[in-house]
mmCIF file of C-alpha atoms in Angstrom:
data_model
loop_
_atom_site.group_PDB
_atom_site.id
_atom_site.type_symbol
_atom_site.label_atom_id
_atom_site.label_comp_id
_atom_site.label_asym_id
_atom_site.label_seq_id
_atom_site.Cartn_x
_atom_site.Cartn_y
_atom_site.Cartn_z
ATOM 1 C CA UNK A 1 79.596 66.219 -107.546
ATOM 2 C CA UNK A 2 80.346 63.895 -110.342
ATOM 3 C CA UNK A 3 80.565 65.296 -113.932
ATOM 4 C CA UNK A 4 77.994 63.029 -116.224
ATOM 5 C CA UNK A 5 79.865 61.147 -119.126
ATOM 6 C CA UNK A 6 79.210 62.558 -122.229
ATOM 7 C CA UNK A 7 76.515 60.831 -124.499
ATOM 8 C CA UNK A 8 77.317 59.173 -127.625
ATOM 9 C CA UNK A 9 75.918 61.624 -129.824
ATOM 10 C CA UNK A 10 77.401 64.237 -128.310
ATOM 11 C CA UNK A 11 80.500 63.014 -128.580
ATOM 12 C CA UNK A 12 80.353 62.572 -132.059
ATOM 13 C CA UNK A 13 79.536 66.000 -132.752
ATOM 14 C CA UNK A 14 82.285 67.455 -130.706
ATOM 15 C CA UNK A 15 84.787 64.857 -132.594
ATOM 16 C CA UNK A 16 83.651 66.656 -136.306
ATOM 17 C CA UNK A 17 84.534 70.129 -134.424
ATOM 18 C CA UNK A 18 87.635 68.763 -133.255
ATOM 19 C CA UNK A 19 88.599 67.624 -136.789
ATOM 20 C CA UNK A 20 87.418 70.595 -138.339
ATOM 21 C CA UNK A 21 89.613 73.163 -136.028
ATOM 22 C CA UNK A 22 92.516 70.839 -135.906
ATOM 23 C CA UNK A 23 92.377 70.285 -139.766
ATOM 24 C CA UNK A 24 92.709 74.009 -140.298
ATOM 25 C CA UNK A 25 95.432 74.445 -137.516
ATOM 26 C CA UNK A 26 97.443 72.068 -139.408
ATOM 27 C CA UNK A 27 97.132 73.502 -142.522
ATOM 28 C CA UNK A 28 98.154 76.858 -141.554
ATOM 29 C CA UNK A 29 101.379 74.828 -139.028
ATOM 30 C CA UNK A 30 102.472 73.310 -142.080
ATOM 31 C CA UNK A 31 102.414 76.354 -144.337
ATOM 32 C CA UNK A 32 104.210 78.433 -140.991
ATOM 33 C CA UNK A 33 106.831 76.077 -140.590
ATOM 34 C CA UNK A 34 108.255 75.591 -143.840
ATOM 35 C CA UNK A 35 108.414 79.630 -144.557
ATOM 36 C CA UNK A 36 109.578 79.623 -141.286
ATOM 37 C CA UNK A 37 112.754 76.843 -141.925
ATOM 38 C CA UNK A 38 113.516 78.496 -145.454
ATOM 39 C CA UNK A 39 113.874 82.224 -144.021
ATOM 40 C CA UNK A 40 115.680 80.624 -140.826
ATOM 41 C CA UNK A 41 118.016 78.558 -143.246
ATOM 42 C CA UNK A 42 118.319 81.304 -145.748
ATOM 43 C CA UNK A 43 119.328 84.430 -142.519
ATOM 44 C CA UNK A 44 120.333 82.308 -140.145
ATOM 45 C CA UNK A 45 118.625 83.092 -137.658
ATOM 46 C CA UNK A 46 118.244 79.934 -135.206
ATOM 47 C CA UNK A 47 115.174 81.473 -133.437
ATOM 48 C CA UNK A 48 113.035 81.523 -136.677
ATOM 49 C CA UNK A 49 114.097 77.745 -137.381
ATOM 50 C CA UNK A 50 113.366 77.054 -133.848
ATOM 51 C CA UNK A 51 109.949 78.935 -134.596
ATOM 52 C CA UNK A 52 109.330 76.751 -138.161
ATOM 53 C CA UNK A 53 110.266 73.692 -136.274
ATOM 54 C CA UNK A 54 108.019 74.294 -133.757
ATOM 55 C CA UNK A 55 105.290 74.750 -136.011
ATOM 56 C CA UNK A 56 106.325 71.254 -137.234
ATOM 57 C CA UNK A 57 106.246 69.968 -133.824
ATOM 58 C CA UNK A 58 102.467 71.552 -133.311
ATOM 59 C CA UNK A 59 101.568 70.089 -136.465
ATOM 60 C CA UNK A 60 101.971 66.416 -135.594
ATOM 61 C CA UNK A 61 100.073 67.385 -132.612
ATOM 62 C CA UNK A 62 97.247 68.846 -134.355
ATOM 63 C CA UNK A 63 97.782 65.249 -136.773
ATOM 64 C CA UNK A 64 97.515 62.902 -133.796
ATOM 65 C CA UNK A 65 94.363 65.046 -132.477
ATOM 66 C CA UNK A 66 92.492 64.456 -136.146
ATOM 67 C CA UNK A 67 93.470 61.068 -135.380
ATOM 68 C CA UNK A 68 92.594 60.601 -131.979
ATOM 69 C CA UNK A 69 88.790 61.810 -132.517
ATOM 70 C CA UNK A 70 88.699 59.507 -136.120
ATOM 71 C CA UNK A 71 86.313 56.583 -136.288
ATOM 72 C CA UNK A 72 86.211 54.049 -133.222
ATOM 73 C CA UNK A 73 89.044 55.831 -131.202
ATOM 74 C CA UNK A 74 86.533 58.839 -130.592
ATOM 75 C CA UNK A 75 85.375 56.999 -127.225
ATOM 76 C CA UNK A 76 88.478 55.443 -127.162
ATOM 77 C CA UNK A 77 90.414 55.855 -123.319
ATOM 78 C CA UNK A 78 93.379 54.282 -124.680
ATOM 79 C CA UNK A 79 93.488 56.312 -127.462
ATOM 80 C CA UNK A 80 92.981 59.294 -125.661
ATOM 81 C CA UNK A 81 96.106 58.535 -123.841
ATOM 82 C CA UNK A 82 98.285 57.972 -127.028
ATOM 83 C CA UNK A 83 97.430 61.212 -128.066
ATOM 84 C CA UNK A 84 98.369 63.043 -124.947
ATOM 85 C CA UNK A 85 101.755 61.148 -124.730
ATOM 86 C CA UNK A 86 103.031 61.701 -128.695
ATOM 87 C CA UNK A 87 101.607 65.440 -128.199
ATOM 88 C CA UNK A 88 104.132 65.741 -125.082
ATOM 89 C CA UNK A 89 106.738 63.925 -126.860
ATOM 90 C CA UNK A 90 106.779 66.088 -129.686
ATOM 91 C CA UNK A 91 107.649 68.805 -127.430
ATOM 92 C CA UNK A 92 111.148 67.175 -125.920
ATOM 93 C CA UNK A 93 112.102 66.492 -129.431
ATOM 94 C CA UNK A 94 112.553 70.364 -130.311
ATOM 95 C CA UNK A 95 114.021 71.523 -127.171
ATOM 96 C CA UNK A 96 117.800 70.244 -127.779
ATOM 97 C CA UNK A 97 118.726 71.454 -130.630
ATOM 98 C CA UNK A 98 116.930 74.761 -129.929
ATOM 99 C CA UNK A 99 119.381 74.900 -126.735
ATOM 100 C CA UNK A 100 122.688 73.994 -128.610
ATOM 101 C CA UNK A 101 122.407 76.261 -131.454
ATOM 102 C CA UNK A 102 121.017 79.405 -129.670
ATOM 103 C CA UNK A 103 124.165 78.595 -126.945
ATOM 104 C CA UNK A 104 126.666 78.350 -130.248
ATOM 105 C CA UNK A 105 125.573 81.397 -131.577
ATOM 106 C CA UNK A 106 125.603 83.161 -128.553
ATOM 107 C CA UNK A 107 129.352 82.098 -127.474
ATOM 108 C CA UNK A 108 130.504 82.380 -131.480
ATOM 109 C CA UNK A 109 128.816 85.594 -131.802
ATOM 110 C CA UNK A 110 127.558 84.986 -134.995
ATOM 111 C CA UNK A 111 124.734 87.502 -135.819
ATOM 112 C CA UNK A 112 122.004 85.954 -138.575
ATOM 113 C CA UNK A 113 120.599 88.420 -141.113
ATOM 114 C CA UNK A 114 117.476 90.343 -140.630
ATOM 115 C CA UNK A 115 114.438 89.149 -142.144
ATOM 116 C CA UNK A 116 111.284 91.044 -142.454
ATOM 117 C CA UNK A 117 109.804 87.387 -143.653
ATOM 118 C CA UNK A 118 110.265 86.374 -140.333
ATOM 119 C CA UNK A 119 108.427 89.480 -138.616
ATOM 120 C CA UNK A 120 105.465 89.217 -140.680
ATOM 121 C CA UNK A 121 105.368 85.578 -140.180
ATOM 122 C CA UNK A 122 105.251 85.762 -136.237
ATOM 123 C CA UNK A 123 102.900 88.801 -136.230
ATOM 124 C CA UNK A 124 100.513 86.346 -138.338
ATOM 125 C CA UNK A 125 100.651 83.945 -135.469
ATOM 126 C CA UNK A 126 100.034 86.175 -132.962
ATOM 127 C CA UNK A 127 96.182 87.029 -134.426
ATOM 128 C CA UNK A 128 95.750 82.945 -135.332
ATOM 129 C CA UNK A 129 97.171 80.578 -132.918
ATOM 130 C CA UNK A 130 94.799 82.135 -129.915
ATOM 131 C CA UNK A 131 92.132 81.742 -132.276
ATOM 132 C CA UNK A 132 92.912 78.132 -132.718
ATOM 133 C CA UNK A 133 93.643 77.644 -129.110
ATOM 134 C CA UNK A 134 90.886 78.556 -127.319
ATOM 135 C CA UNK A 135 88.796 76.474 -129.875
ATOM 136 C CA UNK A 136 90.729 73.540 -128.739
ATOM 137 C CA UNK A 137 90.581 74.392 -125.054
ATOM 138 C CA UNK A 138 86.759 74.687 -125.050
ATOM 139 C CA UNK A 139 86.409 71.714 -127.040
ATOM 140 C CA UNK A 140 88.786 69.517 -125.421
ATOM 141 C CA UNK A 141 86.897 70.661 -121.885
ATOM 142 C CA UNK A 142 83.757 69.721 -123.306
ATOM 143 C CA UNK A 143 84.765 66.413 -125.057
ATOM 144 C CA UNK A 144 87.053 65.750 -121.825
ATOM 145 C CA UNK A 145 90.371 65.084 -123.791
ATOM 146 C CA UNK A 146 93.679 66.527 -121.910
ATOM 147 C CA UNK A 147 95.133 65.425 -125.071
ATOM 148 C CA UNK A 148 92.809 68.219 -127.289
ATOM 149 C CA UNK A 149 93.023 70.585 -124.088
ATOM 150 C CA UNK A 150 96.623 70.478 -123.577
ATOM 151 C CA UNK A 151 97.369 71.189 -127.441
ATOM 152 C CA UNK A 152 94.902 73.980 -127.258
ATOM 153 C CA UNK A 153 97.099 75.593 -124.635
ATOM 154 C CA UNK A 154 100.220 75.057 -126.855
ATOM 155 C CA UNK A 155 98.808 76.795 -129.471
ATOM 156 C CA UNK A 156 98.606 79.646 -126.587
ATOM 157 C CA UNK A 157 101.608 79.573 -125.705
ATOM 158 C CA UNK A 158 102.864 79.575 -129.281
ATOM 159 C CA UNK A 159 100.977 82.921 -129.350
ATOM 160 C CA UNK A 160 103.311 84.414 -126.623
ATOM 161 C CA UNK A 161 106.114 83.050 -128.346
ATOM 162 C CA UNK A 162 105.183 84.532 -131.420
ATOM 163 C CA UNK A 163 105.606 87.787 -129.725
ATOM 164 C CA UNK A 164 108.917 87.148 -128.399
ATOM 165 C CA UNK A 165 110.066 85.999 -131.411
ATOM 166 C CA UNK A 166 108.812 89.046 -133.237
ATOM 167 C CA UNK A 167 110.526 91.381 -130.413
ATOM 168 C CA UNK A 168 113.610 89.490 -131.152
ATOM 169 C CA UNK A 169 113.051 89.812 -134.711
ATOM 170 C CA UNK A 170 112.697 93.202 -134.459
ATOM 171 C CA UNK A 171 115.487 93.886 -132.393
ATOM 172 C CA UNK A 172 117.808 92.629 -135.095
ATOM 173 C CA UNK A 173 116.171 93.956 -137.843
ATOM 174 C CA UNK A 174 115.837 97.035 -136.867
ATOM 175 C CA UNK A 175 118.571 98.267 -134.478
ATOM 176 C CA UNK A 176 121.618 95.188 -135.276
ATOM 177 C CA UNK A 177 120.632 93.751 -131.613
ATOM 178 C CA UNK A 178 121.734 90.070 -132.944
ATOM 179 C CA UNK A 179 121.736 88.364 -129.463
ATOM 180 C CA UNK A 180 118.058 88.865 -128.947
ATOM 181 C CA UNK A 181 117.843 85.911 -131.549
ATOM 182 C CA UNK A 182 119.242 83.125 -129.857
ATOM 183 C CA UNK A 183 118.075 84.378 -126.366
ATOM 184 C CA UNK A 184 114.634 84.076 -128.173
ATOM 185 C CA UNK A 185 115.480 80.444 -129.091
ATOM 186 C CA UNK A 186 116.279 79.422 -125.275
ATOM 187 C CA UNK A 187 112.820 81.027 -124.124
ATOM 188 C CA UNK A 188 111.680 78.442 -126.867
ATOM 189 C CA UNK A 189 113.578 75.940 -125.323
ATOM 190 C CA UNK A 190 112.444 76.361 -122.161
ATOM 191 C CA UNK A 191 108.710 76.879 -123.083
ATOM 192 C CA UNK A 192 108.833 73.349 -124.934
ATOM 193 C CA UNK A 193 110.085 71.504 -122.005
ATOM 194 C CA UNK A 194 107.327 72.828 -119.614
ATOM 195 C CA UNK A 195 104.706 72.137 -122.133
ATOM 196 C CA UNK A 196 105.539 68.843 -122.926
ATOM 197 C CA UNK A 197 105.725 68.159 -119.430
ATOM 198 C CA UNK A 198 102.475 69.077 -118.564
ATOM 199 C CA UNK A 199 100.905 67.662 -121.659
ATOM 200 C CA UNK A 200 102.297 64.420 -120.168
ATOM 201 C CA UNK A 201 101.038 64.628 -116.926
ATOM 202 C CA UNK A 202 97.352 65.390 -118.442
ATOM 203 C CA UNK A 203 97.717 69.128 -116.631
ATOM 204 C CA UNK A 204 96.966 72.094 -118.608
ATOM 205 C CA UNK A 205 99.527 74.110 -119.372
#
C-alpha cells in the first residue's frame, strides 16, 4: 500500500520541529566538543578527542539538517539528498585519525592522564543524545528524510558510545587501566565507519 506524500502544510510544520531539535542539538555538540578537545588535549587521552571531535562531526550534521529543512529546500528531493551524503561524509572524516592515534598509543604505551572532566562530560551525553535522537528519528519518519532519520540514529549511537567512553574513562581514572582509552577510540572508529555508511546508503543505522 502506498504511503500518501505529505501535504504542504504539514511539511512545514515538521521543518520548524526539525529546526528547533536540531538547533538545540547543535548547541549542546558544539559546547561537548570543545570541552571535550581541551580535556583530550590537556590529558591526552585520544578517546576523549576522538569523543570532542565527534561531537564536531555531529554538529555539522545537525548544521546541514537546519539547512536542509530552511526555506525552499524543505520539499526539496535534491536537497534531501545533499544532506544525507555530507551527514555520511562527516562520518569517514573522523575515523582515520581516530584509528592511527588509538593504534600509536597502544603500541607506544603511552597512558594519558585521568580526567574526571571527561567522565562527567560522557555521563551528560548519555541522558541527552537519546533525547535528541529519538526526536530526530520520529521526525525524520514523519517528514520522510533518511537524511534527519539517519542523524537521529547517530545521535543514538553516540549515546552508546558515551558509555563506552565513560567505562574507559573510568577504567583509567580510577584503577590506572590506560589501554581502555585507545581501545575506546577504535570502537569509535569503527562505529563511524558503519554509520556513515549507512547514512549513505539512506538505511538507518
Amino acid at each position: 500500500m502506498a504511503v500518501p506524500p505529505v501535504s504542504d502544510a504539514r511539511m512545514t510544520a515538521l521543518a520548524s520541529r526539525i529546526r528547533r531539535v536540531s538547533w538545540a542539538s547543535l548547541v549542546w555538540l558544539a559546547v561537548e566538543g570543545v570541552v571535550a578537545i581541551i580535556a583530550g588535549l590537556s590529558t591526552g587521552s585520544i578517546a576523549l578527542l576522538g569523543y570532542g571531535l565527534d561531537s564536531a562531526v555531529q554538529s555539522l550534521g545537525s548544521g546541514v539538517i537546519v539547512w536542509r529543512f530552511t526555506g525552499r529546500r524543505i520539499g526539496s528531493a535534491a536537497a534531501e539528498q545533499h544532506a544525507q551524503k555530507i551527514v555520511a561524509t562527516s562520518f569517514f572524516l573522523l575515523a582515520p585519525y581516530l584509528v592511527v592515534a588509538a593504534l600509536s598509543q597502544l603500541l607506544t604505551g603511552t597512558p594519558p592522564e585521568g580526567s574526571w572532566v571527561g567522565v562527567a562530560l560522557a555521563a551528560v551525553g548519555i541522558v541527552l543524545m537519546p533525547l535528541f535522537g529519538r526526536a530526530k528519528r520520529r521526525l525524520g519518519v514523519l517528514a520522510e528524510s533518511a537524511a534527519t532519520a539517519g542523524e537521529g540514529a547517530q545521535h543514538l549511537i553516540c549515546a552508546g558510545l558515551s558509555a563506552t567512553i565513560l567505562v574507559g574513562l573510568f577504567l583509567n581514572v580510577a584503577f590506572g587501566v590506560w589501554w581502555a582509552d585507545p581501545m575506546a577510540a577504535l570502537i569509535l572508529a569503527a562505529v563511524a565507519v558503519h554509520a556513515g555508511t549507512r547514512t549513505w546508503r539512506g538505511e538507518s543505522c
